[in-house]
mmCIF file of C-alpha atoms in Angstrom:
data_model
loop_
_atom_site.group_PDB
_atom_site.id
_atom_site.type_symbol
_atom_site.label_atom_id
_atom_site.label_comp_id
_atom_site.label_asym_id
_atom_site.label_seq_id
_atom_site.Cartn_x
_atom_site.Cartn_y
_atom_site.Cartn_z
ATOM 1 C CA MET A 1 62.720 70.699 -35.447
ATOM 2 C CA SER A 2 63.363 73.116 -32.563
ATOM 3 C CA SER A 3 65.034 71.072 -29.779
ATOM 4 C CA GLY A 4 66.303 72.205 -26.698
ATOM 5 C CA THR A 5 68.060 71.300 -23.729
ATOM 6 C CA LYS A 6 64.589 70.763 -21.539
ATOM 7 C CA ARG A 7 64.723 67.401 -20.644
ATOM 8 C CA ILE A 8 62.212 65.523 -18.157
ATOM 9 C CA GLU A 9 62.880 63.227 -15.349
ATOM 10 C CA ALA A 10 59.978 60.983 -14.590
ATOM 11 C CA ASN A 11 59.477 57.448 -13.282
ATOM 12 C CA TRP A 12 57.144 56.629 -16.127
ATOM 13 C CA LEU A 13 60.286 57.216 -18.379
ATOM 14 C CA LYS A 14 62.194 54.357 -16.688
ATOM 15 C CA GLU A 15 59.536 51.692 -16.288
ATOM 16 C CA ALA A 16 60.632 48.341 -17.881
ATOM 17 C CA ASP A 17 57.537 47.752 -20.203
ATOM 18 C CA THR A 18 58.062 51.915 -21.452
ATOM 19 C CA ARG A 19 61.790 51.170 -22.120
ATOM 20 C CA THR A 20 61.067 47.819 -23.739
ATOM 21 C CA VAL A 21 58.572 49.233 -26.209
ATOM 22 C CA MET A 22 60.433 52.390 -27.085
ATOM 23 C CA GLU A 23 63.716 49.979 -27.578
ATOM 24 C CA ALA A 24 61.896 48.184 -29.900
ATOM 25 C CA LEU A 25 60.294 50.765 -32.004
ATOM 26 C CA GLY A 26 63.594 52.659 -32.049
ATOM 27 C CA ALA A 27 65.259 56.138 -32.580
ATOM 28 C CA GLY A 28 62.619 57.315 -34.678
ATOM 29 C CA ALA A 29 59.509 57.071 -31.815
ATOM 30 C CA ARG A 30 58.910 59.811 -29.505
ATOM 31 C CA PHE A 31 56.564 60.431 -26.526
ATOM 32 C CA VAL A 32 53.696 62.655 -27.677
ATOM 33 C CA GLY A 33 51.207 65.105 -26.319
ATOM 34 C CA GLY A 34 49.580 64.819 -22.820
ATOM 35 C CA VAL A 35 52.149 62.870 -21.612
ATOM 36 C CA VAL A 36 54.915 65.269 -21.866
ATOM 37 C CA ARG A 37 52.588 68.532 -21.696
ATOM 38 C CA ASN A 38 51.438 66.974 -18.149
ATOM 39 C CA GLU A 39 54.989 66.022 -17.024
ATOM 40 C CA LEU A 40 56.061 69.626 -18.001
ATOM 41 C CA MET A 41 53.563 71.234 -15.778
ATOM 42 C CA GLY A 42 53.786 68.995 -13.246
ATOM 43 C CA GLU A 43 50.007 67.290 -13.670
ATOM 44 C CA PRO A 44 49.513 63.596 -13.038
ATOM 45 C CA VAL A 45 50.176 61.382 -15.976
ATOM 46 C CA SER A 46 47.846 58.417 -16.932
ATOM 47 C CA ASP A 47 48.390 57.553 -20.825
ATOM 48 C CA ILE A 48 51.534 57.161 -22.522
ATOM 49 C CA ASP A 49 51.130 57.847 -26.384
ATOM 50 C CA ILE A 50 53.869 57.487 -28.917
ATOM 51 C CA ALA A 51 54.470 58.824 -32.177
ATOM 52 C CA ILE A 52 56.551 57.673 -34.725
ATOM 53 C CA ALA A 53 57.656 57.847 -38.533
ATOM 54 C CA GLU A 54 57.549 54.370 -39.322
ATOM 55 C CA THR A 55 54.399 53.277 -40.839
ATOM 56 C CA PRO A 56 51.841 51.238 -38.531
ATOM 57 C CA GLU A 57 52.580 48.287 -40.100
ATOM 58 C CA ARG A 58 56.101 48.388 -39.681
ATOM 59 C CA ALA A 59 55.674 49.887 -35.975
ATOM 60 C CA GLN A 60 53.647 46.644 -35.662
ATOM 61 C CA ALA A 61 56.220 44.498 -36.927
ATOM 62 C CA LEU A 62 59.374 46.051 -34.857
ATOM 63 C CA LEU A 63 57.071 45.610 -31.615
ATOM 64 C CA GLU A 64 56.225 42.071 -32.469
ATOM 65 C CA ALA A 65 59.558 40.988 -33.185
ATOM 66 C CA LYS A 66 60.158 41.575 -29.579
ATOM 67 C CA GLY A 67 57.214 39.641 -28.763
ATOM 68 C CA ILE A 68 55.155 42.425 -28.027
ATOM 69 C CA LYS A 69 51.621 41.949 -28.507
ATOM 70 C CA VAL A 70 50.005 44.606 -30.928
ATOM 71 C CA VAL A 71 46.370 45.534 -31.191
ATOM 72 C CA PRO A 72 45.578 47.504 -34.545
ATOM 73 C CA THR A 73 42.814 50.078 -32.611
ATOM 74 C CA GLY A 74 42.846 52.482 -35.863
ATOM 75 C CA ILE A 75 45.246 51.444 -38.317
ATOM 76 C CA GLU A 76 43.843 53.182 -41.123
ATOM 77 C CA HIS A 77 44.463 56.467 -39.455
ATOM 78 C CA GLY A 78 47.726 55.251 -38.197
ATOM 79 C CA THR A 79 47.516 53.974 -34.589
ATOM 80 C CA ILE A 80 47.935 50.381 -33.137
ATOM 81 C CA THR A 81 48.426 49.694 -29.378
ATOM 82 C CA ALA A 82 51.077 47.673 -27.360
ATOM 83 C CA VAL A 83 49.949 45.769 -24.774
ATOM 84 C CA MET A 84 52.392 45.298 -21.831
ATOM 85 C CA PRO A 85 51.854 43.715 -18.372
ATOM 86 C CA SER A 86 52.000 47.309 -16.831
ATOM 87 C CA ARG A 87 49.823 49.507 -19.412
ATOM 88 C CA HIS A 88 48.962 49.947 -23.036
ATOM 89 C CA TYR A 89 51.020 52.066 -25.451
ATOM 90 C CA GLU A 90 49.213 54.043 -28.242
ATOM 91 C CA ILE A 91 51.226 54.547 -30.869
ATOM 92 C CA THR A 92 50.425 56.612 -34.217
ATOM 93 C CA THR A 93 52.641 57.122 -37.112
ATOM 94 C CA LEU A 94 52.971 60.765 -37.977
ATOM 95 C CA ARG A 95 50.220 62.102 -40.430
ATOM 96 C CA VAL A 96 48.992 65.102 -42.162
ATOM 97 C CA ASP A 97 45.097 65.837 -42.679
ATOM 98 C CA VAL A 98 44.256 65.826 -46.267
ATOM 99 C CA LYS A 99 40.418 66.375 -45.604
ATOM 100 C CA THR A 100 38.093 67.316 -43.133
ATOM 101 C CA ASP A 101 34.429 68.115 -42.422
ATOM 102 C CA GLY A 102 34.517 69.213 -39.046
ATOM 103 C CA ARG A 103 33.887 65.729 -37.798
ATOM 104 C CA ARG A 104 36.391 63.268 -39.292
ATOM 105 C CA ALA A 105 39.449 63.743 -41.020
ATOM 106 C CA GLU A 106 41.443 61.857 -43.811
ATOM 107 C CA VAL A 107 45.204 61.506 -43.067
ATOM 108 C CA GLU A 108 48.082 60.805 -45.051
ATOM 109 C CA PHE A 109 51.362 59.463 -43.082
ATOM 110 C CA THR A 110 54.573 61.290 -43.179
ATOM 111 C CA GLU A 111 57.936 61.443 -41.908
ATOM 112 C CA ASP A 112 58.133 65.408 -40.975
ATOM 113 C CA TRP A 113 57.617 65.950 -37.372
ATOM 114 C CA VAL A 114 57.004 69.546 -37.966
ATOM 115 C CA GLU A 115 54.008 69.152 -40.252
ATOM 116 C CA ASP A 116 52.629 66.304 -37.947
ATOM 117 C CA ALA A 117 52.952 69.133 -34.949
ATOM 118 C CA LYS A 118 51.092 71.685 -37.375
ATOM 119 C CA ARG A 119 47.784 69.208 -37.335
ATOM 120 C CA ARG A 120 47.299 69.307 -33.529
ATOM 121 C CA ASP A 121 45.078 71.014 -31.759
ATOM 122 C CA PHE A 122 47.058 73.147 -29.091
ATOM 123 C CA THR A 123 50.740 74.466 -28.854
ATOM 124 C CA ILE A 124 50.992 72.397 -25.637
ATOM 125 C CA ASN A 125 50.003 69.460 -27.164
ATOM 126 C CA ALA A 126 52.800 69.559 -30.031
ATOM 127 C CA LEU A 127 55.597 68.725 -27.794
ATOM 128 C CA TYR A 128 57.364 65.686 -28.270
ATOM 129 C CA ALA A 129 60.431 63.840 -26.281
ATOM 130 C CA ASP A 130 62.679 61.186 -26.779
ATOM 131 C CA ALA A 131 63.236 58.171 -25.058
ATOM 132 C CA ASP A 132 65.741 59.729 -22.684
ATOM 133 C CA GLY A 133 63.356 62.655 -22.048
ATOM 134 C CA THR A 134 64.914 65.228 -24.574
ATOM 135 C CA VAL A 135 61.910 67.637 -25.256
ATOM 136 C CA HIS A 136 61.695 68.581 -28.875
ATOM 137 C CA ASP A 137 59.191 71.525 -29.560
ATOM 138 C CA PRO A 138 58.553 71.751 -33.759
ATOM 139 C CA LEU A 139 56.518 74.675 -33.547
ATOM 140 C CA GLY A 140 58.719 76.632 -31.228
ATOM 141 C CA THR A 141 55.892 78.084 -29.075
ATOM 142 C CA GLY A 142 54.873 75.145 -26.845
ATOM 143 C CA LEU A 143 57.416 75.270 -24.033
ATOM 144 C CA ASP A 144 56.640 79.079 -23.771
ATOM 145 C CA ASP A 145 52.858 78.275 -23.289
ATOM 146 C CA ILE A 146 53.371 75.840 -21.189
ATOM 147 C CA ARG A 147 55.264 78.126 -18.775
ATOM 148 C CA MET A 148 52.622 80.723 -19.160
ATOM 149 C CA ARG A 149 50.133 77.903 -18.615
ATOM 150 C CA ARG A 150 48.469 79.491 -22.068
ATOM 151 C CA VAL A 151 46.158 77.489 -24.335
ATOM 152 C CA ARG A 152 46.280 78.543 -27.795
ATOM 153 C CA PHE A 153 45.489 76.947 -30.981
ATOM 154 C CA ILE A 154 48.258 76.137 -33.304
ATOM 155 C CA GLY A 155 48.212 78.463 -36.579
ATOM 156 C CA ASP A 156 44.878 79.893 -37.767
ATOM 157 C CA ALA A 157 42.458 79.025 -34.696
ATOM 158 C CA ASN A 158 39.460 79.168 -37.207
ATOM 159 C CA GLN A 159 41.317 76.710 -39.235
ATOM 160 C CA ARG A 160 42.144 74.145 -36.267
ATOM 161 C CA ILE A 161 38.133 74.537 -35.472
ATOM 162 C CA ALA A 162 37.338 74.274 -38.897
ATOM 163 C CA GLU A 163 39.064 70.583 -39.155
ATOM 164 C CA ASP A 164 37.025 69.411 -35.858
ATOM 165 C CA TYR A 165 34.664 71.170 -34.515
ATOM 166 C CA LEU A 166 34.742 69.686 -30.967
ATOM 167 C CA ARG A 167 37.875 71.335 -30.667
ATOM 168 C CA VAL A 168 35.560 74.146 -29.326
ATOM 169 C CA LEU A 169 34.955 72.306 -26.251
ATOM 170 C CA ARG A 170 38.325 71.093 -26.079
ATOM 171 C CA PHE A 171 39.595 74.518 -26.002
ATOM 172 C CA PHE A 172 37.527 75.138 -22.537
ATOM 173 C CA ARG A 173 38.476 71.895 -21.206
ATOM 174 C CA PHE A 174 42.082 72.342 -21.810
ATOM 175 C CA HIS A 175 41.927 75.888 -20.077
ATOM 176 C CA ALA A 176 39.827 74.877 -17.586
ATOM 177 C CA TRP A 177 42.620 71.850 -16.784
ATOM 178 C CA TYR A 178 45.703 73.811 -17.660
ATOM 179 C CA GLY A 179 45.215 77.300 -18.215
ATOM 180 C CA LYS A 180 45.977 80.248 -15.986
ATOM 181 C CA GLY A 181 44.006 83.820 -16.283
ATOM 182 C CA GLU A 182 41.901 84.868 -18.927
ATOM 183 C CA PRO A 183 41.410 82.367 -22.185
ATOM 184 C CA ASP A 184 43.326 83.354 -25.252
ATOM 185 C CA ALA A 185 41.125 86.022 -27.353
ATOM 186 C CA ASP A 186 41.857 85.003 -30.425
ATOM 187 C CA GLY A 187 40.575 81.290 -29.603
ATOM 188 C CA LEU A 188 37.912 82.359 -27.702
ATOM 189 C CA LYS A 189 36.688 84.619 -30.618
ATOM 190 C CA ALA A 190 37.048 81.637 -32.963
ATOM 191 C CA CYS A 191 35.077 79.251 -31.115
ATOM 192 C CA ALA A 192 32.153 81.560 -30.438
ATOM 193 C CA GLU A 193 31.831 82.166 -34.253
ATOM 194 C CA ALA A 194 32.059 78.094 -34.731
ATOM 195 C CA ARG A 195 29.231 77.485 -32.497
ATOM 196 C CA GLU A 196 26.007 76.638 -34.763
ATOM 197 C CA ASN A 197 28.817 73.984 -36.011
ATOM 198 C CA LEU A 198 28.787 71.892 -32.681
ATOM 199 C CA ARG A 199 25.402 70.396 -33.567
ATOM 200 C CA GLN A 200 26.661 68.295 -36.382
ATOM 201 C CA LEU A 201 28.779 66.580 -33.502
ATOM 202 C CA SER A 202 27.487 63.322 -32.033
ATOM 203 C CA GLY A 203 26.061 63.074 -28.351
ATOM 204 C CA GLU A 204 28.835 60.815 -27.275
ATOM 205 C CA ARG A 205 31.343 63.001 -28.201
ATOM 206 C CA VAL A 206 29.748 66.292 -26.658
ATOM 207 C CA SER A 207 28.813 64.504 -23.628
ATOM 208 C CA VAL A 208 32.475 63.052 -22.917
ATOM 209 C CA GLU A 209 33.850 66.255 -23.282
ATOM 210 C CA LEU A 210 31.295 68.127 -20.688
ATOM 211 C CA LEU A 211 31.974 65.693 -18.362
ATOM 212 C CA LYS A 212 35.932 66.341 -18.469
ATOM 213 C CA ILE A 213 35.163 69.912 -18.303
ATOM 214 C CA ALA A 214 32.710 69.619 -15.110
ATOM 215 C CA ALA A 215 35.605 67.567 -13.491
ATOM 216 C CA ALA A 216 38.199 70.355 -13.548
ATOM 217 C CA ASP A 217 38.914 72.921 -10.525
ATOM 218 C CA GLU A 218 38.061 75.822 -12.576
ATOM 219 C CA ALA A 219 35.060 74.330 -14.086
ATOM 220 C CA GLY A 220 32.340 77.190 -13.047
ATOM 221 C CA SER A 221 34.540 79.462 -14.747
ATOM 222 C CA ALA A 222 35.002 77.776 -17.980
ATOM 223 C CA PHE A 223 30.644 77.158 -18.147
ATOM 224 C CA ARG A 224 30.460 80.827 -17.390
ATOM 225 C CA GLN A 225 32.985 81.525 -20.273
ATOM 226 C CA MET A 226 30.958 78.911 -22.624
ATOM 227 C CA ALA A 227 27.279 80.883 -21.728
ATOM 228 C CA ALA A 228 29.070 84.173 -22.260
ATOM 229 C CA ALA A 229 30.102 83.186 -25.507
ATOM 230 C CA GLY A 230 26.805 81.586 -26.456
ATOM 231 C CA ILE A 231 28.342 78.384 -26.885
ATOM 232 C CA LEU A 232 26.565 76.819 -23.591
ATOM 233 C CA SER A 233 23.081 77.795 -25.247
ATOM 234 C CA VAL A 234 23.775 75.384 -27.985
ATOM 235 C CA VAL A 235 25.167 72.180 -26.253
ATOM 236 C CA LEU A 236 23.763 72.364 -23.375
ATOM 237 C CA PRO A 237 20.507 74.761 -23.453
ATOM 238 C CA GLU A 238 19.140 73.080 -20.304
ATOM 239 C CA ALA A 239 21.680 74.527 -17.958
ATOM 240 C CA SER A 240 19.818 76.952 -15.848
ATOM 241 C CA ARG A 241 21.675 76.327 -12.572
ATOM 242 C CA LEU A 242 25.135 77.524 -13.029
ATOM 243 C CA ASP A 243 24.836 79.111 -9.791
ATOM 244 C CA ARG A 244 24.385 75.611 -7.607
ATOM 245 C CA PHE A 245 26.947 74.027 -10.177
ATOM 246 C CA GLU A 246 29.674 76.720 -9.138
ATOM 247 C CA ASN A 247 28.576 76.279 -5.262
ATOM 248 C CA LEU A 248 28.892 72.369 -5.692
ATOM 249 C CA VAL A 249 32.279 72.449 -7.565
ATOM 250 C CA GLU A 250 33.208 75.042 -4.515
ATOM 251 C CA ILE A 251 31.917 72.483 -1.871
ATOM 252 C CA GLU A 252 33.497 69.573 -3.341
ATOM 253 C CA ARG A 253 36.849 71.602 -3.517
ATOM 254 C CA ASP A 254 36.990 72.919 -0.028
ATOM 255 C CA GLN A 255 35.595 69.782 1.620
ATOM 256 C CA LEU A 256 38.405 67.772 0.022
ATOM 257 C CA PHE A 257 35.576 65.389 -1.611
ATOM 258 C CA THR A 258 36.258 63.048 -4.664
ATOM 259 C CA CYS A 259 35.256 65.178 -7.762
ATOM 260 C CA ASP A 260 31.701 63.626 -9.185
ATOM 261 C CA PRO A 261 31.403 65.002 -12.694
ATOM 262 C CA LEU A 262 28.066 63.941 -13.610
ATOM 263 C CA LEU A 263 26.699 64.991 -10.342
ATOM 264 C CA ARG A 264 28.500 68.316 -11.023
ATOM 265 C CA LEU A 265 26.611 68.392 -14.895
ATOM 266 C CA ALA A 266 23.343 67.348 -13.347
ATOM 267 C CA SER A 267 23.282 70.130 -10.706
ATOM 268 C CA MET A 268 22.735 72.690 -13.495
ATOM 269 C CA PHE A 269 19.408 71.621 -14.649
ATOM 270 C CA ASP A 270 16.077 71.887 -13.320
ATOM 271 C CA LEU A 271 14.398 68.978 -15.190
ATOM 272 C CA ASP A 272 11.211 66.762 -14.942
ATOM 273 C CA LYS A 273 11.622 62.969 -16.093
ATOM 274 C CA ALA A 274 10.428 64.098 -19.708
ATOM 275 C CA GLY A 275 13.298 66.987 -19.839
ATOM 276 C CA VAL A 276 15.809 64.400 -18.343
ATOM 277 C CA GLU A 277 15.068 61.807 -21.106
ATOM 278 C CA ALA A 278 15.266 64.228 -23.780
ATOM 279 C CA LEU A 279 18.875 65.238 -22.297
ATOM 280 C CA ALA A 280 20.087 62.012 -21.820
ATOM 281 C CA ALA A 281 18.605 61.003 -25.477
ATOM 282 C CA ARG A 282 20.657 63.653 -27.022
ATOM 283 C CA LEU A 283 23.917 63.131 -25.056
ATOM 284 C CA ARG A 284 23.683 59.826 -25.400
ATOM 285 C CA LEU A 285 23.906 59.227 -22.087
ATOM 286 C CA SER A 286 24.206 55.456 -20.374
ATOM 287 C CA ASN A 287 21.030 54.351 -19.158
ATOM 288 C CA ARG A 288 22.605 54.145 -15.367
ATOM 289 C CA GLU A 289 23.588 58.164 -15.790
ATOM 290 C CA ARG A 290 19.921 58.588 -17.134
ATOM 291 C CA ALA A 291 18.409 57.113 -14.272
ATOM 292 C CA ARG A 292 20.886 58.538 -11.858
ATOM 293 C CA ILE A 293 19.840 62.274 -13.179
ATOM 294 C CA ALA A 294 16.285 61.354 -13.450
ATOM 295 C CA ALA A 295 16.320 60.376 -9.543
ATOM 296 C CA MET A 296 18.368 63.123 -8.193
ATOM 297 C CA LEU A 297 16.392 65.974 -9.867
ATOM 298 C CA THR A 298 12.658 64.515 -9.286
ATOM 299 C CA ASP A 299 12.754 62.783 -6.617
ATOM 300 C CA GLN A 300 10.327 64.564 -3.972
ATOM 301 C CA THR A 301 11.682 63.433 -0.580
ATOM 302 C CA LYS A 302 11.978 66.112 1.649
ATOM 303 C CA ILE A 303 15.822 66.588 2.033
ATOM 304 C CA VAL A 304 17.220 69.625 4.709
ATOM 305 C CA ALA A 305 20.252 70.147 6.372
ATOM 306 C CA TYR A 306 17.891 69.670 9.874
ATOM 307 C CA LEU A 307 16.896 66.221 9.160
ATOM 308 C CA SER A 308 16.441 64.139 12.250
ATOM 309 C CA ILE A 309 18.344 60.465 12.328
ATOM 310 C CA ARG A 310 14.713 58.635 11.996
ATOM 311 C CA GLU A 311 13.944 61.065 8.923
ATOM 312 C CA VAL A 312 17.572 60.130 7.312
ATOM 313 C CA ARG A 313 17.083 56.380 7.768
ATOM 314 C CA LYS A 314 13.438 56.965 6.778
ATOM 315 C CA ALA A 315 14.818 58.601 3.463
ATOM 316 C CA LEU A 316 17.736 56.219 2.877
ATOM 317 C CA TYR A 317 15.280 53.423 2.872
ATOM 318 C CA LEU A 318 12.877 54.612 0.446
ATOM 319 C CA ILE A 319 15.535 56.269 -2.160
ATOM 320 C CA GLY A 320 18.381 54.606 -1.714
ATOM 321 C CA VAL A 321 22.106 55.639 -0.707
ATOM 322 C CA GLN A 322 23.155 57.247 -4.079
ATOM 323 C CA CYS A 323 19.941 59.178 -4.639
ATOM 324 C CA PHE A 324 20.144 60.373 -0.704
ATOM 325 C CA LYS A 325 23.761 61.437 -1.047
ATOM 326 C CA ASP A 326 23.213 63.132 -4.566
ATOM 327 C CA ARG A 327 19.914 65.044 -2.958
ATOM 328 C CA VAL A 328 22.100 66.385 -0.055
ATOM 329 C CA MET A 329 24.890 67.735 -2.381
ATOM 330 C CA LEU A 330 22.232 69.581 -4.283
ATOM 331 C CA GLY A 331 20.712 70.970 -1.103
ATOM 332 C CA TRP A 332 23.854 71.719 0.051
ATOM 333 C CA ALA A 333 24.763 73.716 -3.139
ATOM 334 C CA ALA A 334 21.420 75.479 -2.945
ATOM 335 C CA ASP A 335 21.776 76.207 0.562
ATOM 336 C CA ARG A 336 22.305 80.064 0.611
ATOM 337 C CA LYS A 337 23.019 80.490 4.354
ATOM 338 C CA GLY A 338 26.424 79.198 4.543
ATOM 339 C CA HIS A 339 26.323 77.486 7.782
ATOM 340 C CA ASN A 340 25.051 74.397 7.830
ATOM 341 C CA THR A 341 28.397 72.405 6.501
ATOM 342 C CA PHE A 342 28.287 70.704 9.584
ATOM 343 C CA GLN A 343 24.842 69.657 9.206
ATOM 344 C CA TRP A 344 25.149 68.400 5.563
ATOM 345 C CA ARG A 345 28.386 66.663 6.283
ATOM 346 C CA ALA A 346 26.451 64.819 9.188
ATOM 347 C CA LEU A 347 24.132 63.525 6.696
ATOM 348 C CA LEU A 348 26.480 62.281 4.232
ATOM 349 C CA ALA A 349 28.441 60.509 7.045
ATOM 350 C CA MET A 350 25.233 58.775 8.294
ATOM 351 C CA ALA A 351 24.553 57.946 4.547
ATOM 352 C CA ASP A 352 27.697 55.981 4.449
ATOM 353 C CA SER A 353 27.700 54.181 7.665
ATOM 354 C CA TRP A 354 23.911 53.037 7.124
ATOM 355 C CA GLN A 355 22.959 49.313 6.376
ATOM 356 C CA ARG A 356 19.971 49.161 4.934
ATOM 357 C CA PRO A 357 17.537 46.827 7.230
ATOM 358 C CA ASP A 358 15.636 43.635 6.329
ATOM 359 C CA PHE A 359 12.012 43.919 6.182
ATOM 360 C CA PRO A 360 10.822 41.137 8.548
ATOM 361 C CA LEU A 361 7.493 40.423 7.252
ATOM 362 C CA THR A 362 7.765 37.180 4.709
ATOM 363 C CA GLY A 363 4.831 36.457 2.134
ATOM 364 C CA GLN A 364 4.100 33.135 3.838
ATOM 365 C CA MET A 365 3.366 34.959 7.153
ATOM 366 C CA VAL A 366 0.926 37.131 5.085
ATOM 367 C CA LYS A 367 -0.390 34.099 3.562
ATOM 368 C CA ALA A 368 -0.827 32.298 6.947
ATOM 369 C CA ALA A 369 -2.755 35.556 8.373
ATOM 370 C CA GLY A 370 -5.283 34.420 5.970
ATOM 371 C CA VAL A 371 -4.722 36.537 2.770
ATOM 372 C CA PRO A 372 -5.228 34.665 -0.431
ATOM 373 C CA GLU A 373 -3.039 33.935 -2.884
ATOM 374 C CA GLY A 374 -2.172 36.502 -5.491
ATOM 375 C CA PRO A 375 -1.500 40.402 -5.637
ATOM 376 C CA GLU A 376 -3.358 40.778 -2.064
ATOM 377 C CA ILE A 377 -0.210 39.335 -0.556
ATOM 378 C CA GLY A 378 2.266 42.104 -2.147
ATOM 379 C CA ARG A 379 -0.455 44.669 -1.239
ATOM 380 C CA VAL A 380 -0.992 43.649 2.060
ATOM 381 C CA SER A 381 3.007 43.364 2.668
ATOM 382 C CA ARG A 382 3.525 46.960 1.103
ATOM 383 C CA GLU A 383 1.052 48.251 3.617
ATOM 384 C CA VAL A 384 2.686 46.410 6.732
ATOM 385 C CA GLU A 385 6.179 47.981 5.291
ATOM 386 C CA GLU A 386 4.969 51.320 5.114
ATOM 387 C CA TRP A 387 3.850 51.204 8.757
ATOM 388 C CA TRP A 388 7.388 49.572 10.021
ATOM 389 C CA VAL A 389 9.448 52.216 7.991
ATOM 390 C CA ASP A 390 7.302 54.954 9.843
ATOM 391 C CA ALA A 391 8.168 53.114 13.156
ATOM 392 C CA ASP A 392 11.793 53.675 12.542
ATOM 393 C CA PHE A 393 12.074 49.526 11.492
ATOM 394 C CA THR A 394 10.789 48.357 15.118
ATOM 395 C CA ASP A 395 12.238 44.514 15.415
ATOM 396 C CA ASP A 396 9.350 43.919 18.149
ATOM 397 C CA GLU A 397 7.855 40.982 16.255
ATOM 398 C CA PHE A 398 4.629 41.451 18.087
ATOM 399 C CA SER A 399 3.711 44.784 16.980
ATOM 400 C CA ILE A 400 4.562 43.508 13.440
ATOM 401 C CA ILE A 401 2.032 40.596 13.578
ATOM 402 C CA GLU A 402 -0.665 42.583 14.939
ATOM 403 C CA ARG A 403 -0.393 45.407 12.615
ATOM 404 C CA LEU A 404 -0.549 42.794 10.014
ATOM 405 C CA LYS A 405 -3.686 41.298 11.475
ATOM 406 C CA ALA A 406 -5.020 44.822 11.641
ATOM 407 C CA VAL A 407 -4.567 45.453 7.970
ATOM 408 C CA VAL A 408 -5.870 42.028 7.017
ATOM 409 C CA GLN A 409 -9.056 42.422 9.031
ATOM 410 C CA ALA A 410 -9.642 46.195 7.913
ATOM 411 C CA THR A 411 -9.018 45.416 3.937
ATOM 412 C CA VAL A 412 -9.191 41.699 3.359
ATOM 413 C CA TYR A 413 -12.368 40.634 4.999
#
């Protein structure tokens, strides 16, 4: 194993729970993958994954001997999870793939760190670190690629992709998040050649990767590269509005807005309700995700930068805050003039401060006006509500009652 003098210093290394887990596992355990990569690149660290030369059963016994709760989350593939008060630690036994079909792998456990590194996807993910932060680069290429911010497959790119076709999308995701310059040529070529195999993947796995790509600062370039390689037409043939998507990414970045991956993804589409249903079914989106995309793409409410305050209140009441803000962002991203930033921001601010008014008319009031029990009460109430909304939510009770009387006299008697 190639081991240099590179050492990382990080708060997560010093956390009491981290030290407790590593001490329980012993010298045969090392941090691995994203936690090492991100620390070396100066990126935020969230999950802490650990690799160990012991079998999963032995690792579990070591942890439980120290009173640490263990969940066998994927023990057949060598993975257990140590549950600590501050965070969970995923611990996986070193392994090699003995059989793959592009979607899943059969593994055997090993004690060889080099063999474990070889089965990983990219060189920047094949780095390990001891409990004291000493970095190990078994393949001798990861640290250089970290320094160059270069995303490369380990060994033969075609072989790595054949082991799991999702690595095609991961290639673009990792380059968008961590890469610099143009994507690795060999990797790009291998991804393009394997694009049809993406049809074998489950919708859930594809949608998760697409949303992660969409969340990157360089998402616009990533999706353009995927389109040029013929990959986007395979996984997302509905993506006809990359221009609007790129504008939205730029707006969120320039205005320091929190990234909204689902909104970004939806901005690529011009779909009717049936189109959204088909997309959601294929990508196995949740009911909430499907409903939100359908609302923002099919709603016909007029949303423009120059809406009056009265028009804003009406739109918010009719379509709700979430749909209104989504429509504003899509309208902003489609705005070619480039000088309406203040107006678009003002619409978002009004939405954030808006409080939905309560319709003052009750069913009892409608009934007292002479409307019989049944569906007529709901119909008359909706008629008056439409007027009340158009009247900018007047709180004049006399005017509301007069309108109720007029509706009853004209449509009930």
